[in-house]
Amino acid sequence: MTQNRDSRSLRPGRLGLLAVLVATSLAAQPADLVLRHTTVYTVNERQPMAQAVAVQAGRIVFVGNDAGVAPFIGPGTKVLDLAGSFVYPGFVDAHAHFPAIGEREMVLNLEGTRTKADFLAKVESAVKTAKPGAWVTGRGWIETFWSPPVFPSRQDLDAIAPNNPILLERADGHAAIANSIALRRAGITGSTKAPAGGAINLDAAGEPTGMLIDHAQGLVEVLVPPPDEAAAERALQLADQRELSLGWTQVQDMHGDWTEVARMRKLYAEGKLHIRLLKAITGPGPEADRLIAQGPGSPEFNDRFQVRGIKLVMDGALGSRGAALLAPYSDDPGNTGLITLEPAAALDLMKRALRAGVQVQAHAIGDRGNRSLLELYAAAMAAVPRAERKIADPRWRVEHAQIVAPVDFPKFKTLGLIASMQPSHAIGDLFFAPSRLGQDRLPGAYAWQTLLSLGVPLAGGSDAPVERGEPNIEFYAAVARTAIDGRSGPGWHPEEKVTRAQALKMFTWFPAYAAFEEDRHGSIETGKAADFSVFDQDLMTIPEADILKTRNRYTIIGGNIVYQAK
Ligand SMILES: [Zn+2]
């Protein structure tokens, strides 16, 4: 894909003249903000690097060298001398779960538990502070790093919590462990039939183990009292602060409903949210139908907030063996995973979305999940020709696109799709993916370079809070494709890693394109919004291991410094 599509319609002569006029008229006024004495990576092919940037009224008015920026500095200009720092276009997390990022800070966080004993100790201390009979909930555990790497059981939890119902979500959100009280309250026994797209794991005696996969989690989840409104607002503000401190300027938030949209609008109106959010509504169902009826929203709150897409979930996840595979799991013969979307309802929704100009973004992890989704997308696009669409090129997205049968890759290009992928998933999953999938299926797994080579836009994300959600970890995973400690193994396919320039584009220009915002975001160019991530290291040249030590110094959105490191 070519950059700067917005300028294609202008003939070069006119464009040059326009640039002169813009430069002259704007140079007459001092800038609000100047960044100088620094290294700017612009993600603009015509001017890849610069030393200085000037900003006026939230937009970039100058990109060039230190001498060139001098005329923009007036008495009221805030000047940041950023020698030793490096300026990038605002980093975008193209796939995250924004409210849950804040909730992670508020509930029992089980990330990083290295053993089952450690996990149980953390749960036990939470149980001790809970009232008798009150729910204890938490999230973030992952058994793949334990030894042995087996799911916890309800008996493990019963031993430490005989009087409190417990529900603890696995890190991927696609499975949870419940104790016996929780199962009893939900009426779950060995003979309970799991809902479509879910599984209730049973032990050798035919009794529930406590593990609930994908849609089966809902049987217990509905019993957990939801956070009250004040807590929900607090979670959003915590997420805002955390994301800004890490250097993200936009989060593309992967699910939600209109209650949440109303809550976000209230907080923006009160000046309590600062990050840019692209919000999706979960479908299918009445909430998604409402978006289709209204059509995609316009930017609100000075381009900070927009509702434009519908999030669907095609299948489960690999870790909990819910990802839908074309052939059985290599470590679970007879299990091919779960399709969690009803195809007829999905196709109907997709056709209506195309007519209404609503973007569809669907989670697909397994090769069967991806193929089923590609078939649905193709059927919808065939049924609604371009002339009948509100947006001819709908830029539909495949979230994760993790394991794809190699024969299916070209369909991403022919259907004009965006692959929305999370580098950190690869460097976490590749420890267990070989046993789940076998070596033969790994060439189509986390195939970033294959998709980029086909010309498919690759929007990079973190899936936080499933992963930590830090720009440096994602950038490192994309370019190194080795674990945080440098480890790798058979089947990791290092040829699928990306270059530094590709990685930078994955977190800047491609997400802007995926959001239909490449005319005003995604690169540092005059006329675009003044969003910058300022890091303390040169991501484009430092040794790979040092990328993980990179820290954010400033987060700047629309010319406002919304975070400054102490
Ligand atoms: Zn997700």
PDB file of N, CA, C and O in Angstrom, residues 357-427:
ATOM      1  N   GLY A 357     -22.344   0.984   5.835  1.00  0.00           N
ATOM      2  CA  GLY A 357     -21.001   1.554   5.988  1.00  0.00           C
ATOM      3  C   GLY A 357     -20.389   1.285   7.345  1.00  0.00           C
ATOM      4  O   GLY A 357     -19.503   2.013   7.791  1.00  0.00           O
ATOM      5  N   VAL A 358     -20.868   0.245   8.020  1.00  0.00           N
ATOM      6  CA  VAL A 358     -20.324  -0.112   9.330  1.00  0.00           C
ATOM      7  C   VAL A 358     -19.199  -1.134   9.138  1.00  0.00           C
ATOM      8  O   VAL A 358     -19.344  -2.096   8.388  1.00  0.00           O
ATOM      9  N   GLN A 359     -18.107  -0.906   9.821  1.00  0.00           N
ATOM     10  CA  GLN A 359     -16.943  -1.781   9.706  1.00  0.00           C
ATOM     11  C   GLN A 359     -17.159  -3.031  10.564  1.00  0.00           C
ATOM     12  O   GLN A 359     -17.672  -2.932  11.680  1.00  0.00           O
ATOM     13  N   VAL A 360     -16.774  -4.192  10.027  1.00  0.00           N
ATOM     14  CA  VAL A 360     -16.847  -5.423  10.815  1.00  0.00           C
ATOM     15  C   VAL A 360     -15.430  -5.856  11.162  1.00  0.00           C
ATOM     16  O   VAL A 360     -14.521  -5.779  10.331  1.00  0.00           O
ATOM     17  N   GLN A 361     -15.240  -6.242  12.396  1.00  0.00           N
ATOM     18  CA  GLN A 361     -13.930  -6.673  12.877  1.00  0.00           C
ATOM     19  C   GLN A 361     -14.164  -7.931  13.693  1.00  0.00           C
ATOM     20  O   GLN A 361     -14.834  -7.895  14.712  1.00  0.00           O
ATOM     21  N   ALA A 362     -13.653  -9.061  13.195  1.00  0.00           N
ATOM     22  CA  ALA A 362     -14.010 -10.332  13.817  1.00  0.00           C
ATOM     23  C   ALA A 362     -12.779 -11.086  14.291  1.00  0.00           C
ATOM     24  O   ALA A 362     -11.801 -11.232  13.557  1.00  0.00           O
ATOM     25  N   HIS A 363     -12.879 -11.553  15.515  1.00  0.00           N
ATOM     26  CA  HIS A 363     -11.859 -12.417  16.112  1.00  0.00           C
ATOM     27  C   HIS A 363     -11.850 -13.767  15.382  1.00  0.00           C
ATOM     28  O   HIS A 363     -12.889 -14.406  15.266  1.00  0.00           O
ATOM     29  N   ALA A 364     -10.701 -14.172  14.866  1.00  0.00           N
ATOM     30  CA  ALA A 364     -10.551 -15.505  14.293  1.00  0.00           C
ATOM     31  C   ALA A 364      -9.145 -15.983  14.616  1.00  0.00           C
ATOM     32  O   ALA A 364      -8.168 -15.330  14.248  1.00  0.00           O
ATOM     33  N   ILE A 365      -9.043 -17.103  15.301  1.00  0.00           N
ATOM     34  CA  ILE A 365      -7.723 -17.584  15.727  1.00  0.00           C
ATOM     35  C   ILE A 365      -7.309 -18.864  15.006  1.00  0.00           C
ATOM     36  O   ILE A 365      -6.227 -18.951  14.439  1.00  0.00           O
ATOM     37  N   GLY A 366      -8.150 -19.882  14.998  1.00  0.00           N
ATOM     38  CA  GLY A 366      -7.778 -21.140  14.365  1.00  0.00           C
ATOM     39  C   GLY A 366      -7.906 -21.088  12.844  1.00  0.00           C
ATOM     40  O   GLY A 366      -8.543 -20.190  12.299  1.00  0.00           O
ATOM     41  N   ASP A 367      -7.311 -22.084  12.148  1.00  0.00           N
ATOM     42  CA  ASP A 367      -7.389 -22.064  10.682  1.00  0.00           C
ATOM     43  C   ASP A 367      -8.813 -22.291  10.179  1.00  0.00           C
ATOM     44  O   ASP A 367      -9.205 -21.755   9.143  1.00  0.00           O
ATOM     45  N   ARG A 368      -9.617 -23.043  10.959  1.00  0.00           N
ATOM     46  CA  ARG A 368     -11.034 -23.193  10.587  1.00  0.00           C
ATOM     47  C   ARG A 368     -11.810 -21.925  10.923  1.00  0.00           C
ATOM     48  O   ARG A 368     -12.689 -21.507  10.170  1.00  0.00           O
ATOM     49  N   GLY A 369     -11.470 -21.313  12.032  1.00  0.00           N
ATOM     50  CA  GLY A 369     -12.114 -20.039  12.375  1.00  0.00           C
ATOM     51  C   GLY A 369     -11.834 -18.991  11.307  1.00  0.00           C
ATOM     52  O   GLY A 369     -12.738 -18.278  10.863  1.00  0.00           O
ATOM     53  N   ASN A 370     -10.570 -18.894  10.877  1.00  0.00           N
ATOM     54  CA  ASN A 370     -10.217 -17.918   9.850  1.00  0.00           C
ATOM     55  C   ASN A 370     -10.893 -18.238   8.516  1.00  0.00           C
ATOM     56  O   ASN A 370     -11.424 -17.343   7.857  1.00  0.00           O
ATOM     57  N   ARG A 371     -10.876 -19.536   8.124  1.00  0.00           N
ATOM     58  CA  ARG A 371     -11.498 -19.867   6.842  1.00  0.00           C
ATOM     59  C   ARG A 371     -12.994 -19.572   6.881  1.00  0.00           C
ATOM     60  O   ARG A 371     -13.547 -18.998   5.935  1.00  0.00           O
ATOM     61  N   SER A 372     -13.669 -19.941   7.979  1.00  0.00           N
ATOM     62  CA  SER A 372     -15.114 -19.682   8.079  1.00  0.00           C
ATOM     63  C   SER A 372     -15.394 -18.187   7.988  1.00  0.00           C
ATOM     64  O   SER A 372     -16.350 -17.767   7.332  1.00  0.00           O
ATOM     65  N   LEU A 373     -14.558 -17.399   8.635  1.00  0.00           N
ATOM     66  CA  LEU A 373     -14.760 -15.950   8.598  1.00  0.00           C
ATOM     67  C   LEU A 373     -14.540 -15.407   7.184  1.00  0.00           C
ATOM     68  O   LEU A 373     -15.329 -14.604   6.685  1.00  0.00           O
ATOM     69  N   LEU A 374     -13.450 -15.862   6.537  1.00  0.00           N
ATOM     70  CA  LEU A 374     -13.173 -15.394   5.171  1.00  0.00           C
ATOM     71  C   LEU A 374     -14.334 -15.754   4.249  1.00  0.00           C
ATOM     72  O   LEU A 374     -14.721 -14.965   3.381  1.00  0.00           O
ATOM     73  N   GLU A 375     -14.913 -16.934   4.457  1.00  0.00           N
ATOM     74  CA  GLU A 375     -16.055 -17.338   3.626  1.00  0.00           C
ATOM     75  C   GLU A 375     -17.268 -16.440   3.874  1.00  0.00           C
ATOM     76  O   GLU A 375     -17.964 -16.053   2.932  1.00  0.00           O
ATOM     77  N   LEU A 376     -17.493 -16.119   5.137  1.00  0.00           N
ATOM     78  CA  LEU A 376     -18.625 -15.232   5.453  1.00  0.00           C
ATOM     79  C   LEU A 376     -18.402 -13.834   4.869  1.00  0.00           C
ATOM     80  O   LEU A 376     -19.313 -13.242   4.277  1.00  0.00           O
ATOM     81  N   TYR A 377     -17.185 -13.301   5.043  1.00  0.00           N
ATOM     82  CA  TYR A 377     -16.876 -11.975   4.483  1.00  0.00           C
ATOM     83  C   TYR A 377     -17.087 -11.992   2.958  1.00  0.00           C
ATOM     84  O   TYR A 377     -17.685 -11.082   2.392  1.00  0.00           O
ATOM     85  N   ALA A 378     -16.580 -13.049   2.291  1.00  0.00           N
ATOM     86  CA  ALA A 378     -16.694 -13.133   0.833  1.00  0.00           C
ATOM     87  C   ALA A 378     -18.159 -13.224   0.417  1.00  0.00           C
ATOM     88  O   ALA A 378     -18.586 -12.566  -0.550  1.00  0.00           O
ATOM     89  N   ALA A 379     -18.945 -14.014   1.155  1.00  0.00           N
ATOM     90  CA  ALA A 379     -20.361 -14.171   0.803  1.00  0.00           C
ATOM     91  C   ALA A 379     -21.104 -12.846   0.962  1.00  0.00           C
ATOM     92  O   ALA A 379     -21.915 -12.465   0.114  1.00  0.00           O
ATOM     93  N   ALA A 380     -20.805 -12.125   2.047  1.00  0.00           N
ATOM     94  CA  ALA A 380     -21.480 -10.835   2.271  1.00  0.00           C
ATOM     95  C   ALA A 380     -21.117  -9.843   1.174  1.00  0.00           C
ATOM     96  O   ALA A 380     -21.973  -9.143   0.634  1.00  0.00           O
ATOM     97  N   MET A 381     -19.818  -9.800   0.818  1.00  0.00           N
ATOM     98  CA  MET A 381     -19.375  -8.831  -0.191  1.00  0.00           C
ATOM     99  C   MET A 381     -19.920  -9.189  -1.572  1.00  0.00           C
ATOM    100  O   MET A 381     -20.209  -8.307  -2.382  1.00  0.00           O
ATOM    101  N   ALA A 382     -20.080 -10.506  -1.840  1.00  0.00           N
ATOM    102  CA  ALA A 382     -20.660 -10.914  -3.121  1.00  0.00           C
ATOM    103  C   ALA A 382     -22.143 -10.539  -3.167  1.00  0.00           C
ATOM    104  O   ALA A 382     -22.673 -10.156  -4.214  1.00  0.00           O
ATOM    105  N   ALA A 383     -22.812 -10.635  -2.024  1.00  0.00           N
ATOM    106  CA  ALA A 383     -24.255 -10.373  -1.991  1.00  0.00           C
ATOM    107  C   ALA A 383     -24.572  -8.879  -2.053  1.00  0.00           C
ATOM    108  O   ALA A 383     -25.647  -8.481  -2.480  1.00  0.00           O
ATOM    109  N   VAL A 384     -23.640  -8.052  -1.597  1.00  0.00           N
ATOM    110  CA  VAL A 384     -23.867  -6.594  -1.594  1.00  0.00           C
ATOM    111  C   VAL A 384     -22.786  -5.941  -2.460  1.00  0.00           C
ATOM    112  O   VAL A 384     -21.689  -5.644  -1.979  1.00  0.00           O
ATOM    113  N   PRO A 385     -23.055  -5.742  -3.744  1.00  0.00           N
ATOM    114  CA  PRO A 385     -22.027  -5.176  -4.634  1.00  0.00           C
ATOM    115  C   PRO A 385     -21.655  -3.753  -4.228  1.00  0.00           C
ATOM    116  O   PRO A 385     -22.396  -3.085  -3.492  1.00  0.00           O
ATOM    117  N   ARG A 386     -20.504  -3.320  -4.716  1.00  0.00           N
ATOM    118  CA  ARG A 386     -19.937  -2.031  -4.285  1.00  0.00           C
ATOM    119  C   ARG A 386     -20.938  -0.883  -4.390  1.00  0.00           C
ATOM    120  O   ARG A 386     -20.998  -0.022  -3.513  1.00  0.00           O
ATOM    121  N   ALA A 387     -21.727  -0.895  -5.456  1.00  0.00           N
ATOM    122  CA  ALA A 387     -22.663   0.217  -5.664  1.00  0.00           C
ATOM    123  C   ALA A 387     -23.716   0.291  -4.568  1.00  0.00           C
ATOM    124  O   ALA A 387     -24.281   1.350  -4.311  1.00  0.00           O
ATOM    125  N   GLU A 388     -23.973  -0.841  -3.906  1.00  0.00           N
ATOM    126  CA  GLU A 388     -25.007  -0.845  -2.856  1.00  0.00           C
ATOM    127  C   GLU A 388     -24.431  -0.598  -1.466  1.00  0.00           C
ATOM    128  O   GLU A 388     -25.154  -0.596  -0.479  1.00  0.00           O
ATOM    129  N   ARG A 389     -23.100  -0.415  -1.410  1.00  0.00           N
ATOM    130  CA  ARG A 389     -22.465  -0.209  -0.101  1.00  0.00           C
ATOM    131  C   ARG A 389     -22.329   1.274   0.187  1.00  0.00           C
ATOM    132  O   ARG A 389     -22.048   2.053  -0.728  1.00  0.00           O
ATOM    133  N   LYS A 390     -22.454   1.631   1.430  1.00  0.00           N
ATOM    134  CA  LYS A 390     -22.228   3.037   1.780  1.00  0.00           C
ATOM    135  C   LYS A 390     -20.742   3.377   1.634  1.00  0.00           C
ATOM    136  O   LYS A 390     -20.385   4.496   1.259  1.00  0.00           O
ATOM    137  N   ILE A 391     -19.865   2.416   1.979  1.00  0.00           N
ATOM    138  CA  ILE A 391     -18.421   2.591   1.764  1.00  0.00           C
ATOM    139  C   ILE A 391     -17.962   1.447   0.867  1.00  0.00           C
ATOM    140  O   ILE A 391     -18.042   0.279   1.264  1.00  0.00           O
ATOM    141  N   ALA A 392     -17.535   1.777  -0.363  1.00  0.00           N
ATOM    142  CA  ALA A 392     -17.255   0.740  -1.358  1.00  0.00           C
ATOM    143  C   ALA A 392     -16.174  -0.225  -0.872  1.00  0.00           C
ATOM    144  O   ALA A 392     -16.291  -1.437  -1.027  1.00  0.00           O
ATOM    145  N   ASP A 393     -15.106   0.327  -0.285  1.00  0.00           N
ATOM    146  CA  ASP A 393     -14.000  -0.482   0.223  1.00  0.00           C
ATOM    147  C   ASP A 393     -14.118  -0.508   1.752  1.00  0.00           C
ATOM    148  O   ASP A 393     -13.675   0.412   2.426  1.00  0.00           O
ATOM    149  N   PRO A 394     -14.745  -1.534   2.316  1.00  0.00           N
ATOM    150  CA  PRO A 394     -15.160  -1.447   3.730  1.00  0.00           C
ATOM    151  C   PRO A 394     -14.043  -1.675   4.754  1.00  0.00           C
ATOM    152  O   PRO A 394     -14.260  -1.476   5.928  1.00  0.00           O
ATOM    153  N   ARG A 395     -12.859  -2.113   4.298  1.00  0.00           N
ATOM    154  CA  ARG A 395     -11.710  -2.319   5.197  1.00  0.00           C
ATOM    155  C   ARG A 395     -12.078  -3.176   6.397  1.00  0.00           C
ATOM    156  O   ARG A 395     -11.757  -2.831   7.545  1.00  0.00           O
ATOM    157  N   TRP A 396     -12.740  -4.297   6.151  1.00  0.00           N
ATOM    158  CA  TRP A 396     -13.073  -5.173   7.272  1.00  0.00           C
ATOM    159  C   TRP A 396     -11.812  -5.813   7.822  1.00  0.00           C
ATOM    160  O   TRP A 396     -10.807  -5.952   7.128  1.00  0.00           O
ATOM    161  N   ARG A 397     -11.898  -6.175   9.080  1.00  0.00           N
ATOM    162  CA  ARG A 397     -10.703  -6.584   9.812  1.00  0.00           C
ATOM    163  C   ARG A 397     -10.819  -8.019  10.294  1.00  0.00           C
ATOM    164  O   ARG A 397     -11.894  -8.462  10.679  1.00  0.00           O
ATOM    165  N   VAL A 398      -9.698  -8.710  10.301  1.00  0.00           N
ATOM    166  CA  VAL A 398      -9.619 -10.015  10.950  1.00  0.00           C
ATOM    167  C   VAL A 398      -8.752  -9.820  12.191  1.00  0.00           C
ATOM    168  O   VAL A 398      -7.559  -9.524  12.089  1.00  0.00           O
ATOM    169  N   GLU A 399      -9.394  -9.929  13.357  1.00  0.00           N
ATOM    170  CA  GLU A 399      -8.670  -9.737  14.614  1.00  0.00           C
ATOM    171  C   GLU A 399      -7.933 -11.032  14.968  1.00  0.00           C
ATOM    172  O   GLU A 399      -8.541 -12.095  15.039  1.00  0.00           O
ATOM    173  N   HIS A 400      -6.661 -10.949  15.156  1.00  0.00           N
ATOM    174  CA  HIS A 400      -5.732 -12.031  15.502  1.00  0.00           C
ATOM    175  C   HIS A 400      -5.174 -12.729  14.259  1.00  0.00           C
ATOM    176  O   HIS A 400      -3.980 -12.798  14.103  1.00  0.00           O
ATOM    177  N   ALA A 401      -6.055 -13.285  13.387  1.00  0.00           N
ATOM    178  CA  ALA A 401      -5.574 -13.983  12.176  1.00  0.00           C
ATOM    179  C   ALA A 401      -4.388 -14.880  12.516  1.00  0.00           C
ATOM    180  O   ALA A 401      -3.391 -14.911  11.795  1.00  0.00           O
ATOM    181  N   GLN A 402      -4.526 -15.619  13.606  1.00  0.00           N
ATOM    182  CA  GLN A 402      -3.339 -16.268  14.175  1.00  0.00           C
ATOM    183  C   GLN A 402      -2.861 -17.487  13.407  1.00  0.00           C
ATOM    184  O   GLN A 402      -1.693 -17.616  13.096  1.00  0.00           O
ATOM    185  N   ILE A 403      -3.773 -18.416  13.149  1.00  0.00           N
ATOM    186  CA  ILE A 403      -3.371 -19.645  12.450  1.00  0.00           C
ATOM    187  C   ILE A 403      -4.218 -19.718  11.187  1.00  0.00           C
ATOM    188  O   ILE A 403      -5.441 -19.851  11.250  1.00  0.00           O
ATOM    189  N   VAL A 404      -3.542 -19.584  10.054  1.00  0.00           N
ATOM    190  CA  VAL A 404      -4.253 -19.514   8.777  1.00  0.00           C
ATOM    191  C   VAL A 404      -3.702 -20.604   7.879  1.00  0.00           C
ATOM    192  O   VAL A 404      -2.485 -20.789   7.787  1.00  0.00           O
ATOM    193  N   ALA A 405      -4.583 -21.359   7.229  1.00  0.00           N
ATOM    194  CA  ALA A 405      -4.121 -22.320   6.231  1.00  0.00           C
ATOM    195  C   ALA A 405      -3.456 -21.520   5.123  1.00  0.00           C
ATOM    196  O   ALA A 405      -4.061 -20.571   4.612  1.00  0.00           O
ATOM    197  N   PRO A 406      -2.205 -21.842   4.758  1.00  0.00           N
ATOM    198  CA  PRO A 406      -1.485 -20.988   3.806  1.00  0.00           C
ATOM    199  C   PRO A 406      -2.264 -20.681   2.521  1.00  0.00           C
ATOM    200  O   PRO A 406      -2.156 -19.577   1.983  1.00  0.00           O
ATOM    201  N   VAL A 407      -3.104 -21.601   2.078  1.00  0.00           N
ATOM    202  CA  VAL A 407      -3.882 -21.374   0.855  1.00  0.00           C
ATOM    203  C   VAL A 407      -4.869 -20.213   1.032  1.00  0.00           C
ATOM    204  O   VAL A 407      -5.312 -19.595   0.061  1.00  0.00           O
ATOM    205  N   ASP A 408      -5.181 -19.867   2.275  1.00  0.00           N
ATOM    206  CA  ASP A 408      -6.166 -18.802   2.533  1.00  0.00           C
ATOM    207  C   ASP A 408      -5.567 -17.392   2.592  1.00  0.00           C
ATOM    208  O   ASP A 408      -6.307 -16.404   2.562  1.00  0.00           O
ATOM    209  N   PHE A 409      -4.232 -17.282   2.702  1.00  0.00           N
ATOM    210  CA  PHE A 409      -3.634 -15.945   2.845  1.00  0.00           C
ATOM    211  C   PHE A 409      -4.030 -14.970   1.730  1.00  0.00           C
ATOM    212  O   PHE A 409      -4.352 -13.818   2.004  1.00  0.00           O
ATOM    213  N   PRO A 410      -4.013 -15.412   0.442  1.00  0.00           N
ATOM    214  CA  PRO A 410      -4.331 -14.433  -0.621  1.00  0.00           C
ATOM    215  C   PRO A 410      -5.727 -13.823  -0.493  1.00  0.00           C
ATOM    216  O   PRO A 410      -5.971 -12.713  -0.973  1.00  0.00           O
ATOM    217  N   LYS A 411      -6.646 -14.513   0.187  1.00  0.00           N
ATOM    218  CA  LYS A 411      -8.008 -13.965   0.326  1.00  0.00           C
ATOM    219  C   LYS A 411      -8.021 -12.680   1.159  1.00  0.00           C
ATOM    220  O   LYS A 411      -8.890 -11.836   0.979  1.00  0.00           O
ATOM    221  N   PHE A 412      -7.047 -12.550   2.075  1.00  0.00           N
ATOM    222  CA  PHE A 412      -6.965 -11.296   2.833  1.00  0.00           C
ATOM    223  C   PHE A 412      -6.790 -10.124   1.866  1.00  0.00           C
ATOM    224  O   PHE A 412      -7.359  -9.053   2.042  1.00  0.00           O
ATOM    225  N   LYS A 413      -5.978 -10.348   0.839  1.00  0.00           N
ATOM    226  CA  LYS A 413      -5.703  -9.278  -0.132  1.00  0.00           C
ATOM    227  C   LYS A 413      -6.902  -9.077  -1.058  1.00  0.00           C
ATOM    228  O   LYS A 413      -7.346  -7.945  -1.265  1.00  0.00           O
ATOM    229  N   THR A 414      -7.436 -10.174  -1.606  1.00  0.00           N
ATOM    230  CA  THR A 414      -8.508 -10.005  -2.594  1.00  0.00           C
ATOM    231  C   THR A 414      -9.764  -9.405  -1.957  1.00  0.00           C
ATOM    232  O   THR A 414     -10.513  -8.697  -2.619  1.00  0.00           O
ATOM    233  N   LEU A 415      -9.989  -9.658  -0.684  1.00  0.00           N
ATOM    234  CA  LEU A 415     -11.175  -9.096  -0.026  1.00  0.00           C
ATOM    235  C   LEU A 415     -10.890  -7.712   0.576  1.00  0.00           C
ATOM    236  O   LEU A 415     -11.774  -7.099   1.165  1.00  0.00           O
ATOM    237  N   GLY A 416      -9.655  -7.235   0.427  1.00  0.00           N
ATOM    238  CA  GLY A 416      -9.308  -5.903   0.946  1.00  0.00           C
ATOM    239  C   GLY A 416      -9.326  -5.832   2.461  1.00  0.00           C
ATOM    240  O   GLY A 416      -9.663  -4.803   3.044  1.00  0.00           O
ATOM    241  N   LEU A 417      -8.941  -6.924   3.123  1.00  0.00           N
ATOM    242  CA  LEU A 417      -9.045  -6.996   4.583  1.00  0.00           C
ATOM    243  C   LEU A 417      -7.805  -6.435   5.266  1.00  0.00           C
ATOM    244  O   LEU A 417      -6.737  -6.340   4.673  1.00  0.00           O
ATOM    245  N   ILE A 418      -7.991  -6.106   6.522  1.00  0.00           N
ATOM    246  CA  ILE A 418      -6.886  -5.699   7.387  1.00  0.00           C
ATOM    247  C   ILE A 418      -6.615  -6.837   8.358  1.00  0.00           C
ATOM    248  O   ILE A 418      -7.546  -7.355   8.986  1.00  0.00           O
ATOM    249  N   ALA A 419      -5.362  -7.235   8.459  1.00  0.00           N
ATOM    250  CA  ALA A 419      -4.981  -8.213   9.483  1.00  0.00           C
ATOM    251  C   ALA A 419      -4.610  -7.432  10.732  1.00  0.00           C
ATOM    252  O   ALA A 419      -3.728  -6.578  10.698  1.00  0.00           O
ATOM    253  N   SER A 420      -5.319  -7.694  11.814  1.00  0.00           N
ATOM    254  CA  SER A 420      -5.065  -6.995  13.078  1.00  0.00           C
ATOM    255  C   SER A 420      -4.432  -8.001  14.024  1.00  0.00           C
ATOM    256  O   SER A 420      -5.092  -8.908  14.514  1.00  0.00           O
ATOM    257  N   MET A 421      -3.105  -7.867  14.225  1.00  0.00           N
ATOM    258  CA  MET A 421      -2.354  -8.926  14.908  1.00  0.00           C
ATOM    259  C   MET A 421      -1.554  -8.381  16.091  1.00  0.00           C
ATOM    260  O   MET A 421      -1.210  -7.208  16.112  1.00  0.00           O
ATOM    261  N   GLN A 422      -1.273  -9.258  17.028  1.00  0.00           N
ATOM    262  CA  GLN A 422      -0.656  -8.860  18.286  1.00  0.00           C
ATOM    263  C   GLN A 422       0.662  -9.614  18.453  1.00  0.00           C
ATOM    264  O   GLN A 422       0.667 -10.791  18.799  1.00  0.00           O
ATOM    265  N   PRO A 423       1.783  -8.944  18.193  1.00  0.00           N
ATOM    266  CA  PRO A 423       3.075  -9.634  18.228  1.00  0.00           C
ATOM    267  C   PRO A 423       3.343 -10.392  19.524  1.00  0.00           C
ATOM    268  O   PRO A 423       3.909 -11.486  19.504  1.00  0.00           O
ATOM    269  N   SER A 424       2.923  -9.835  20.661  1.00  0.00           N
ATOM    270  CA  SER A 424       3.228 -10.510  21.927  1.00  0.00           C
ATOM    271  C   SER A 424       2.524 -11.858  22.038  1.00  0.00           C
ATOM    272  O   SER A 424       3.011 -12.752  22.733  1.00  0.00           O
ATOM    273  N   HIS A 425       1.390 -12.028  21.351  1.00  0.00           N
ATOM    274  CA  HIS A 425       0.739 -13.346  21.376  1.00  0.00           C
ATOM    275  C   HIS A 425       1.692 -14.413  20.829  1.00  0.00           C
ATOM    276  O   HIS A 425       1.752 -15.528  21.332  1.00  0.00           O
ATOM    277  N   ALA A 426       2.394 -14.073  19.751  1.00  0.00           N
ATOM    278  CA  ALA A 426       3.280 -15.065  19.132  1.00  0.00           C
ATOM    279  C   ALA A 426       4.367 -15.498  20.107  1.00  0.00           C
ATOM    280  O   ALA A 426       4.613 -16.692  20.289  1.00  0.00           O
ATOM    281  N   ILE A 427       4.996 -14.524  20.768  1.00  0.00           N
ATOM    282  CA  ILE A 427       6.148 -14.904  21.594  1.00  0.00           C
ATOM    283  C   ILE A 427       5.722 -15.536  22.914  1.00  0.00           C
ATOM    284  O   ILE A 427       6.535 -16.117  23.616  1.00  0.00           O
TER     285      ILE A 427
END
